[in-house]
CSV table of C-alpha atoms in Angstrom, one decimal:
chain,number,residue,atom,x,y,z
D,1338,MET,CA,0.2,0.2,-0.5
D,1339,ALA,CA,3.1,2.3,0.7
D,1340,THR,CA,4.6,1.8,-3.1
D,1341,ASN,CA,0.4,2.7,-3.9
D,1342,VAL,CA,0.9,5.6,-2.2
D,1343,LEU,CA,3.9,7.1,-3.3
D,1344,SER,CA,3.8,6.3,-6.4
D,1345,LYS,CA,-0.2,9.3,-6.7
D,1346,VAL,CA,2.8,11.1,-4.8
D,1347,TYR,CA,5.3,11.2,-7.5
D,1348,GLU,CA,2.2,11.4,-10.4
D,1349,THR,CA,1.1,14.5,-8.4
D,1350,LEU,CA,3.9,15.9,-8.8
D,1351,LEU,CA,5.0,15.4,-12.3
D,1352,CYS,CA,2.1,17.3,-12.8
D,1353,SER,CA,2.2,20.0,-10.5
D,1354,PRO,CA,1.4,23.2,-12.4
D,1355,GLY,CA,4.2,25.1,-14.1
D,1356,MET,CA,6.4,21.2,-14.4
D,1357,ASN,CA,6.0,21.4,-17.5
D,1358,GLU,CA,8.1,25.3,-17.4
D,1359,ALA,CA,12.2,25.5,-18.6
D,1360,VAL,CA,13.8,27.0,-16.0
D,1361,LYS,CA,17.3,28.8,-16.9
D,1362,ILE,CA,20.4,27.2,-14.3
D,1363,ASP,CA,23.7,29.2,-14.4
D,1364,VAL,CA,26.1,26.6,-13.1
D,1365,LYS,CA,29.9,26.2,-13.4
D,1366,ILE,CA,31.2,22.8,-12.2
D,1367,ASN,CA,34.2,21.1,-12.3
D,1368,ARG,CA,34.9,18.4,-15.1
D,1369,LYS,CA,35.3,15.2,-12.2
D,1370,THR,CA,31.5,16.4,-11.5
D,1371,VAL,CA,30.6,16.4,-15.1
D,1372,LEU,CA,32.1,12.6,-15.5
D,1373,LEU,CA,30.3,11.8,-12.2
D,1374,LEU,CA,26.8,13.5,-13.0
D,1375,ASN,CA,26.5,12.1,-16.6
D,1376,SER,CA,27.7,8.4,-14.9
D,1377,VAL,CA,24.9,8.8,-12.6
D,1378,LEU,CA,22.4,9.5,-15.2
D,1379,GLU,CA,23.3,6.9,-16.8
D,1380,ASN,CA,23.0,4.9,-13.9
D,1381,GLY,CA,19.6,6.2,-13.3
D,1382,LEU,CA,18.3,5.5,-16.2
D,1383,ASN,CA,19.6,2.1,-17.0
D,1384,LYS,CA,20.7,1.5,-20.6
D,1385,ASP,CA,18.3,-1.6,-20.9
D,1386,GLY,CA,15.3,0.4,-20.7
D,1387,ALA,CA,13.7,-0.6,-16.5
D,1388,PRO,CA,14.2,2.6,-14.8
D,1389,THR,CA,15.4,1.6,-11.7
D,1390,SER,CA,13.5,3.4,-9.0
D,1391,GLU,CA,10.1,3.4,-9.1
D,1392,LEU,CA,10.0,7.6,-10.2
D,1393,LEU,CA,10.9,7.1,-12.9
D,1394,GLU,CA,8.5,4.0,-13.8
D,1395,LEU,CA,6.1,6.8,-13.9
D,1396,VAL,CA,8.3,9.4,-16.3
D,1397,PRO,CA,7.4,9.4,-19.4
D,1398,LYS,CA,9.4,8.5,-22.5
D,1399,ASP,CA,9.9,11.5,-23.3
D,1400,ASP,CA,11.7,13.7,-20.1
D,1401,LEU,CA,13.7,9.9,-20.1
D,1402,THR,CA,15.4,10.6,-23.1
D,1403,GLU,CA,15.5,14.5,-22.3
D,1404,LEU,CA,17.3,13.6,-18.8
D,1405,LYS,CA,19.9,11.5,-21.0
D,1406,ALA,CA,20.8,14.7,-23.2
D,1407,PHE,CA,21.0,16.7,-20.8
D,1408,GLY,CA,24.1,14.6,-19.3
D,1409,GLU,CA,25.2,14.4,-22.8
D,1410,GLU,CA,25.0,17.9,-23.3
D,1411,CYS,CA,27.0,18.7,-20.1
D,1412,LEU,CA,29.9,16.0,-21.6
D,1413,LYS,CA,30.0,17.8,-24.7
D,1414,LYS,CA,30.3,20.9,-23.1
D,1415,ALA,CA,32.5,20.3,-20.6
D,1416,GLY,CA,34.6,18.5,-24.2
D,1417,LEU,CA,34.5,15.3,-22.0
D,1418,THR,CA,32.2,13.8,-24.5
D,1419,GLU,CA,35.7,11.5,-26.3
D,1420,LEU,CA,36.9,10.9,-22.5
D,1421,ASN,CA,33.3,9.9,-21.7
D,1422,GLU,CA,33.3,6.8,-24.4
D,1423,LYS,CA,36.9,5.8,-24.6
D,1424,MET,CA,35.7,5.5,-20.5
D,1425,LYS,CA,33.3,3.4,-21.3
D,1426,THR,CA,35.4,1.0,-23.8
D,1427,LEU,CA,37.7,0.3,-20.7
D,1428,THR,CA,34.6,-0.4,-18.3
D,1429,GLY,CA,32.9,-2.6,-21.4
D,1430,LYS,CA,29.8,-0.9,-21.1
């Protein structure tokens, strides 16, 4: 029953007014943090398409795609896309 209540809370939050409005976030973080953030995003979204948390199960695929694109954009802006790809080949992912 607790899972059902938690699902309802997530659904309510995701449907709240203003949740689809774009916000501008001006942040400066170091490259190490960008790599770690992207890794956390990729692991959380799970490459085989199976979300790893209850919240992600409720989020539409388009929003998950947008989140993944955000991580990739951060890598690109930090100039770490190629390094990240090479690191993936080392870990076999």
